C-alpha positions in Angstrom: 17.6 -1.6 37.1 14.8 -2.9 38.9 14.7 -5.5 40.8 11.9 -8.7 40.4 11.5 -10.9 43.9 10.6 -14.3 43.3 9.5 -16.2 46.9 11.0 -19.7 47.1 9.9 -22.1 49.3 13.2 -24.0 51.5 11.8 -26.6 54.3 8.4 -24.6 55.3 10.2 -21.7 55.3 10.1 -18.9 52.3 13.0 -17.3 51.5 13.4 -14.6 48.3 15.3 -14.8 45.8 16.2 -11.6 44.0 16.1 -11.4 40.0 18.7 -8.9 38.4 16.8 -8.7 34.8 13.6 -9.6 33.8 13.4 -13.1 32.0 13.8 -13.3 28.2 17.5 -12.8 26.2 20.1 -10.6 28.2 21.2 -7.8 26.4 24.6 -7.5 24.4 26.3 -4.3 25.9 27.7 -4.1 22.5 24.2 -4.3 20.5 22.8 -1.8 22.8 26.2 0.9 22.4 25.1 -0.1 18.3 21.3 0.4 18.5 22.0 3.6 20.4 23.9 4.9 17.8 21.8 4.8 15.5 18.4 5.9 17.4 20.6 8.9 18.6 18.3 11.6 19.7 15.1 10.4 18.5 11.9 9.5 20.2 11.6 6.0 22.0 8.1 6.1 22.3 6.3 3.3 21.2 4.8 4.2 17.6 8.5 4.5 16.7 9.2 0.8 16.7 8.9 0.6 13.0 11.1 3.6 11.7 13.7 2.3 14.4 13.4 -0.9 12.8 14.0 0.4 9.4 17.0 1.6 11.2 18.6 -1.2 12.1 18.4 -3.2 9.2 19.2 -0.8 7.0 22.7 -0.6 8.7 23.3 -3.9 8.8 21.2 -5.4 6.4 19.0 -7.6 8.8 17.7 -7.6 12.5 19.9 -10.2 14.4 18.7 -11.8 18.1 21.5 -9.2 19.8 19.7 -5.8 18.2 16.4 -6.5 18.6 16.5 -7.6 22.4 18.8 -4.2 22.6 16.2 -2.3 20.9 13.7 -3.5 23.2 15.8 -2.6 26.1 16.3 0.9 24.5 12.4 1.8 24.3 11.1 -0.5 26.8 9.1 -3.2 25.4 8.9 -6.8 26.2 11.3 -8.4 23.3 8.0 -10.5 22.5 6.2 -7.1 20.9 9.3 -6.2 19.1 9.5 -9.5 17.2 6.7 -10.1 16.5 6.5 -7.3 14.5 9.6 -7.9 13.1 8.8 -10.3 11.8 5.2 -9.4 10.6 6.5 -7.2 7.4 8.8 -8.9 4.3 11.2 -6.3 4.3 12.8 -6.8 7.5 15.0 -10.0 7.8 14.8 -11.7 11.3 17.9 -13.4 11.7 17.9 -15.8 14.6 20.1 -16.8 17.1 22.8 -19.1 14.8 21.6 -17.8 11.5 23.1 -16.9 8.4 22.7 -13.4 7.9 21.0 -12.9 4.4 23.4 -11.2 1.4 24.5 -7.6 1.3 22.3 -7.0 -1.2 18.8 -8.3 -2.8 17.7 -7.9 -5.7 13.6 -8.5 -5.5 12.0 -9.1 -9.1 8.6 -8.7 -8.7 6.2 -11.4 -9.7 3.1 -9.6 -9.4 0.6 -10.1 -13.1 1.3 -7.2 -15.4 5.2 -8.3 -14.3 4.5 -11.9 -14.8 3.1 -11.2 -18.6 6.2 -9.9 -19.2 9.1 -12.6 -18.6 9.4 -11.9 -14.3 9.5 -15.8 -14.8 12.6 -15.9 -16.7 14.2 -13.5 -14.4 13.9 -15.3 -11.5 15.0 -18.4 -13.0 17.9 -17.0 -14.7 19.6 -14.6 -11.9 20.5 -16.7 -8.9 23.4 -18.0 -11.3 24.6 -14.7 -13.0 24.7 -12.9 -10.0 26.6 -15.4 -7.6 26.0 -16.2 -3.9 27.0 -12.4 -2.8 23.3 -11.4 -4.0 20.0 -12.8 -3.1 17.2 -13.3 -5.3 14.1 -13.2 -4.3 10.5 -13.1 -5.7 8.3 -10.1 -4.4 4.8 -8.6 -4.8 3.9 -5.8 -7.0 6.0 -3.3 -6.0 3.8 -0.2 -7.6 5.7 -0.2 -11.3 3.7 -1.9 -13.4 3.6 0.1 -16.1 7.4 -0.3 -16.3 7.4 -4.6 -16.1 8.5 -6.3 -16.1 10.3 -4.3 -12.8 13.2 -4.9 -10.3 14.2 -3.6 -7.6 18.4 -3.7 -7.0 18.9 -3.0 -3.4 16.7 0.4 -3.1 17.3 0.8 -6.9 14.1 0.3 -9.0 14.7 -1.2 -12.5 12.0 -0.2 -15.3 11.7 -3.0 -18.5 14.6 -5.2 -16.0 16.6 -7.5 -18.2 19.6 -9.5 -16.7 21.9 -7.2 -18.2 20.4 -4.1 -16.8 19.9 -5.9 -13.4 23.2 -7.5 -13.5 24.7 -3.8 -14.3 22.9 -1.8 -11.4 24.4 -4.9 -8.7 28.1 -4.1 -10.7 27.4 -0.1 -10.3 26.6 -0.1 -6.5 24.3 2.4 -7.5 23.1 5.0 -4.6 19.4 5.0 -4.0 17.1 6.4 -6.8 15.8 9.4 -6.5 12.9 11.2 -8.3 13.8 14.0 -10.8 12.4 16.7 -12.9 9.7 17.1 -10.5 7.7 20.7 -8.8 9.8 21.5 -5.9 8.4 23.7 -3.2 9.9 27.3 -4.9 8.4 26.1 -8.2 5.1 25.1 -6.6 4.9 28.3 -5.0 5.5 30.4 -8.0 3.0 28.6 -9.4 0.6 29.7 -7.4 0.8 27.3 -4.8 -0.7 27.4 -1.3 -2.4 31.0 -2.1 -5.6 28.8 -1.5 -4.5 27.2 1.7 -3.9 31.0 2.6 -7.1 32.3 1.4 -8.4 29.5 3.6 -6.6 30.6 6.9 -7.0 34.2 6.4 -10.5 34.1 6.3 -11.3 34.7 2.5 -12.7 31.2 2.3 -15.1 29.5 4.9 -15.1 26.6 5.9 -18.3 25.3 4.8 -18.1 26.9 1.3 -14.8 24.9 1.4 -16.7 21.6 2.4 -19.9 22.0 0.4 -17.8 22.7 -2.6 -16.4 19.4 -1.8 -19.9 17.5 -1.8 -20.9 19.2 -5.4 -17.6 17.9 -7.1 -18.9 13.7 -5.9 -14.7 13.9 -5.0 -15.0 10.1 -3.6 -12.3 8.1 -1.9 -9.6 7.5 -4.7 -8.3 5.0 -2.7 -10.6 1.9 -3.6 -13.0 2.4 -0.6 -15.2 5.7 -2.8 -17.0 7.0 0.5 -17.4 11.1 -0.2 -14.6 13.0 1.0 -16.7 15.9 1.8 -19.3 14.1 3.6 -16.1 12.8 5.5 -14.5 16.0 6.2 -18.6 16.6 7.7 -18.1 13.8 9.5 -15.1 13.7 11.8 -15.4 17.4 11.9 -17.8 17.1 14.2 -16.1 14.2 16.6 -14.5 15.9 19.7 -11.0 16.8 19.6 -8.3 16.4 19.4 -8.1 15.0 15.7 -5.9 13.2 13.8 -5.1 12.7 9.7 -3.5 9.6 8.2 -2.6 9.9 4.4 -2.1 6.3 2.9 0.0 6.2 0.6 0.5 2.5 0.6 -0.6 1.3 -2.8 0.0 -2.2 -3.0 -2.6 -3.0 -5.0 -1.5 -5.0 -7.4 -1.6 -3.3 -11.2 -1.5 0.3 -9.1 0.6 2.8 -9.5 -0.9 6.4 -9.8 0.0 7.8 -6.5 3.9 7.4 -6.8 3.2 9.2 -10.6 1.9 12.1 -9.1 3.9 12.0 -6.1 7.2 11.6 -8.2 5.9 14.7 -10.2 4.4 16.9 -8.0 4.5 16.5 -4.4 2.7 19.7 -2.9 -0.2 19.8 -4.4 -1.0 16.8 -2.0 0.7 18.3 1.1 -2.1 21.7 0.0 -5.0 19.5 -0.1 -3.8 17.7 3.4 -3.3 21.3 4.9 -7.0 22.8 3.6 -8.4 19.2 4.8 -6.7 19.9 8.4 -7.7 23.6 8.0 -11.7 22.5 7.1 -11.9 19.6 10.1 -10.1 20.8 12.9 -6.5 18.9 12.9 -3.2 20.0 14.1 -1.0 16.5 13.3 -0.8 14.9 10.0 0.6 11.3 9.0 1.7 10.4 6.1 2.0 6.4 5.3 4.5 5.9 2.2 5.6 2.1 1.0 8.6 1.0 1.4 8.9 0.1 -2.0 9.1 4.0 -2.9 12.3 4.7 -1.3 13.1 7.5 -4.1 9.7 9.4 -3.5 10.6 8.8 0.4 13.3 11.2 0.0 11.7 13.5 -2.2 9.1 13.8 0.6 12.0 14.6 3.2 13.1 16.6 1.4 10.1 18.9 0.4 8.4 18.7 3.8 11.9 20.1 5.4 11.9 23.1 3.1 8.3 23.4 3.8 9.0 23.4 8.0 11.9 26.1 7.2 9.6 28.6 5.8 6.0 27.4 6.1 3.8 29.1 3.7 1.0 29.6 7.0 1.7 30.5 10.3 1.0 27.5 13.1 1.5 25.2 10.4 0.2 21.8 11.3 2.9 19.0 12.0 3.4 16.9 8.8 4.7 13.1 10.0 6.4 10.7 7.5 6.5 7.1 8.7 7.5 4.5 6.5 5.8 1.3 5.9 7.4 -2.8 5.7 6.1 -4.5 3.0 3.0 -5.4 3.9 -0.4 -4.9 2.0 -2.7 -5.2 4.7 -1.6 -1.8 5.4 -3.0 -0.4 2.8 -6.8 -1.0 4.4 -7.0 1.9 6.7 -7.0 0.6 10.0 -4.2 -1.7 9.3 -2.4 1.5 8.4 -3.3 2.9 11.8 -2.4 0.4 13.7 1.5 0.1 11.7 1.5 3.5 12.1 1.4 3.1 15.8 4.3 0.9 15.6 2.5 -2.4 15.8 2.1 -5.7 13.7 -0.5 -4.0 10.6 -4.2 -6.4 11.3 -7.4 -4.5 10.7 -9.5 -3.5 13.7 -12.7 -4.4 14.0 -15.6 -1.9 13.1 -17.2 -0.3 14.7 -16.1 1.6 16.0 -14.7 3.7 13.2 -11.2 5.4 12.2 -13.3 8.7 12.3 -14.6 7.7 16.1 -11.4 5.7 17.3 -8.5 5.7 14.7 -4.8 6.5 15.4 -4.2 6.9 19.0 -8.0 6.1 19.2 -8.6 9.8 18.7 -11.0 11.0 15.7 -9.1 10.2 12.2 -9.6 11.9 8.6 -8.2 9.3 6.6 -7.3 9.8 2.9 -5.7 8.0 0.5 -3.4 10.6 -1.3 -5.2 10.8 -5.1 -8.1 12.3 -2.8 -6.2 15.2 -1.6 -4.2 16.0 -4.7 -7.4 16.6 -6.4 -8.7 19.3 -3.4 -7.0 22.6 -5.2 -8.1 21.6 -8.5 -11.3 21.5 -7.3 -11.8 24.1 -4.7 -10.3 26.4 -7.5 -12.4 25.2 -10.5 -15.2 24.5 -8.5 -17.4 21.4 -8.3 -19.1 21.6 -11.1 -15.8 21.7 -13.1 -15.0 18.3 -11.8 -18.5 17.1 -11.4 -18.8 18.3 -15.6 -16.6 15.6 -17.0 -17.4 12.0 -17.6 -19.3 9.4 -20.1 -22.2 7.1 -20.1 -24.0 8.7 -17.3 -21.4 8.8 -15.0 -19.4 12.2 -13.6 -15.6 13.1 -12.7 -12.3 12.2 -14.0 -10.9 8.6 -12.5 -6.8 8.1 -12.6 -6.6 4.3 -14.5 -3.1 2.5 -14.1 -3.2 1.1 -17.1 -0.7 -1.9 -17.7 -0.5 -5.1 -19.6 -0.5 -5.9 -23.6 -1.1 -2.0 -24.4 1.1 0.2 -26.5 1.0 2.7 -24.0 1.1 1.5 -20.8 0.9 4.4 -17.8 -1.1 7.1 -16.0 -4.5 8.0 -17.6 -6.4 11.1 -16.8 -9.9 9.8 -18.0 -13.5 10.7 -17.9 -14.7 8.1 -15.4 -18.0 5.5 -17.3 -15.3 5.4 -20.0 -15.2 2.0 -21.5 -12.1 -0.3 -21.4 -12.3 -0.7 -24.9 -12.2 3.2 -25.2 -9.5 3.6 -22.6 -7.5 1.4 -24.9 -7.9 2.6 -28.0 -8.0 6.3 -26.9 -5.7 6.8 -24.1 -2.9 3.4 -24.7 -2.5 3.5 -28.2 -4.4 0.4 -28.6 -3.2 -3.1 -28.0 0.2 -4.4 -28.5 0.7 -5.2 -32.4 -0.5 -8.6 -33.4 -2.9 -9.3 -30.1 -6.1 -8.8 -29.2 -8.5 -8.3 -26.1 -9.3 -11.1 -23.9 -10.1 -10.1 -21.1 -9.6 -7.5 -18.2 -9.0 -6.7 -14.2 -10.8 -3.2 -14.0 -9.8 -2.8 -10.1 -6.7 -4.9 -9.5 -6.1 -8.0 -8.3 -9.3 -7.7 -6.1 -11.4 -6.0 -8.8 -12.6 -9.0 -10.6 -11.8 -10.1 -14.4 -13.6 -9.6 -17.4 -13.9 -11.2 -20.8 -13.8 -9.0 -23.8 -17.2 -9.5 -24.7 -18.3 -7.5 -21.8 -15.9 -4.4 -23.0 -19.2 -1.7 -22.9 -19.2 -1.6 -18.7 -18.8 1.7 -17.9 -15.5 2.1 -15.5 -16.7 3.8 -12.7 -17.7 3.0 -8.6 -21.3 1.1 -8.8 -20.9 0.3 -11.9 -19.2 -3.2 -12.0 -21.0 -4.8 -8.6 -24.1 -6.5 -10.3 -21.2 -8.2 -12.6 -19.0 -9.5 -9.4 -16.7 -7.1 -10.0 -15.5 -3.5 -8.9 -13.0 -0.1 -9.7 -11.3 0.0 -6.6 -8.4 2.0 -7.2 -9.1 2.1 -10.9 -5.6 -0.3 -11.6 -6.3 -1.9 -15.1 -5.0 -4.9 -16.3 -5.2 -5.9 -19.9 -5.2 -9.4 -21.1 -4.4 -10.4 -24.8 -5.1 -13.9 -27.0 -1.7 -14.6 -25.4 -3.2 -14.6 -21.6 -5.5 -17.1 -19.4 -7.7 -15.7 -16.9 -6.8 -19.0 -15.2 -3.4 -18.0 -14.6 -4.2 -14.4 -13.4 -6.3 -15.8 -11.1 -3.7 -18.1 -9.9 -1.2 -15.3 -9.7 -3.8 -13.3 -8.0 -4.7 -15.9 -5.5 -0.9 -16.6 -4.8 -0.4 -13.1 -4.0 -3.6 -13.0 -1.3 -2.2 -15.8 0.2 1.2 -14.1 0.5 -0.3 -10.9 1.9 -2.9 -12.4 4.2 -2.4 -11.1 7.8 -3.4 -14.7 9.3 -5.2 -12.4 11.8 -8.6 -14.6 10.2 -9.1 -17.7 9.5 -11.4 -17.3 6.7 -8.7 -15.1 4.9 -5.6 -17.1 6.6 -6.6 -21.0 5.4 -9.6 -19.8 3.0 -6.3 -18.1 0.9 -3.6 -21.1 1.0 -6.7 -24.1 0.6 -8.2 -21.7 -2.8 -4.9 -21.2 -4.5 -4.3 -25.5 -3.8 -7.7 -25.9 -5.5 -7.2 -24.1 -8.5 -3.4 -25.0 -9.0 -5.6 -28.7 -10.4 -6.2 -28.9 -13.6 -9.6 -29.6 -12.5 -11.1 -27.5 -10.3 -13.4 -28.1 -7.6 -16.6 -26.1 -8.6 -18.4 -26.6 -5.3 -15.3 -26.7 -2.7 -14.6 -23.5 -4.0 -18.0 -21.8 -4.5 -17.6 -22.7 0.0 -15.0 -21.2 0.2 -15.5 -18.2 -1.4 -19.2 -17.8 0.4 -17.3 -18.2 4.2 -14.8 -16.2 2.9 -16.6 -13.4 1.6 -19.0 -13.6 4.7 -16.7 -14.2 7.7 -13.0 -12.3 6.7 -12.4 -9.1 8.6 -11.7 -6.9 5.9 -11.6 -6.4 2.4 -8.7 -8.8 1.6 -10.2 -11.9 2.3 -13.9 -10.7 0.9 -12.4 -9.8 -2.3 -9.9 -12.6 -2.4 -12.8 -14.8 -4.2 -13.6 -12.3 -7.3 -10.7 -13.4 -9.8 -11.6 -17.1 -9.2 -15.7 -16.7 -9.1 -15.5 -14.6 -12.5 -13.0 -17.3 -14.1 -16.2 -19.7 -13.3 -18.5 -17.2 -14.6 -16.8 -15.6 -17.8 -14.5 -18.1 -18.3 -15.8 -21.7 -18.2 -14.4 -22.7 -21.8 -10.6 -22.4 -19.8 -11.7 -25.1 -17.8 -13.2 -27.5 -20.1 -10.0 -26.7 -22.3 -7.9 -27.6 -19.1 -9.4 -31.4 -17.8 -12.2 -31.9 -20.4 -15.4 -30.8 -17.8 -15.9 -27.6 -16.5 -14.6 -28.6 -12.8 -15.5 -31.7 -10.2 -18.3 -32.4 -8.0 -16.4 -33.9 -5.4 -16.9 -32.6 -2.5 
């Protein structure tokens, strides 16, 4: 061990004292042996920090102070670096010195809007007494199963359409981790022509320019929410000096969104082939796949299918595919925060410029894509750009995968023409509203996309059609409200989510979401103060979370003023 020499003055002279270890917690030898056993021969590089934290958490159900100190020593990191990352993510249970270890089993009940509408609060109120002290019951932000509301997770096992009885039975059974079933595996995908297109690209049957031109002609835009044209992104990153990297975002934390999980559970190799084609077109040798931690079954599926792919690669010199696990942080859906997380850091968004396409993962030019964007590459290149662009309604072009939840008879992922209206989507794809209920309002783009009333049911749902109304489509997460619901309560649920998920890096978002939630929880809303907060958050927040967080509240004030009148007898207060 290296020695640190500290000069100490003694009676006018200087005496040197040798310190045998750096300041901070001494490493417990037993804890170090346990950590070394868990890590095995895996890399100790800094970007593996979150992966190694998961190994400890999975093995011991928490992150104790001795284990964190041992991990820091093993990875040659400062203990503060390890601690700040471990405490940033919701799914890591850090136990301080003398603290109490959490229960061996945790039940997470989703309290997102769709689940709240279906009775999540009642589950959270009743479960602790029924399950007892040996089981921890906590509320969790959206877990990506909104079509199965109310949804819960017992350990790593999802419980769709959860009831107290179903959760108790799952706790009693202590079932193994859930895995997706009945999906198209590697053999079936190859048998159906999978990876033939990739081979055509690699062997020269197709050239890069023609492929990128087809992508541009299709009009495909980023389907994670930002909507940047995919073909243009390939051109931009391809012009940057190599080596280049790719990062695939499957964090999908926007409340109301579950399309990526649905497609991944059914046909995982379709997006992988799309990623490999994009890597070929742009000149990329390493691909990082960032998957949200809530999707335990998808992770098992992907690990198995990637192993098959490596054993029998469809092409020579196949790019390396690296799967990274999120740890429960909505902010990591933002591309630069995701990149920080892949690098083993807290998921805090970066200031821009420079942009990810120029300086991204490990400071290299990075092609960042949402899962679904890559899911469509094969169909577009085989069927042609005009095929994709040929779909659409009301003057719009393309297809959209709408994650529909809430008060409809048939929630789920609905592949529909871009530009469809909410009324058409409900009637043609969702079997109509639930019996005895009528459309009251809808969220066209999840938590951050705003709220619109039923009277505005004829707006085409697509990129660039909702901004004029203070809304946007984002990842097309549609939550339908009925006459049983209120937009005010929906806004409170959304703002509580934003407060919980703010990374805390910038004051406008960190303080603004908390202050706004406090104001709208009151029966009488202070409209001037809310307007000031909204403007500051939009103008000064670093990333889209803070910039879009005011949307639900602003929409209630604009489109549902009658709810505020009913609550307080007046539309807000003029008191600053």
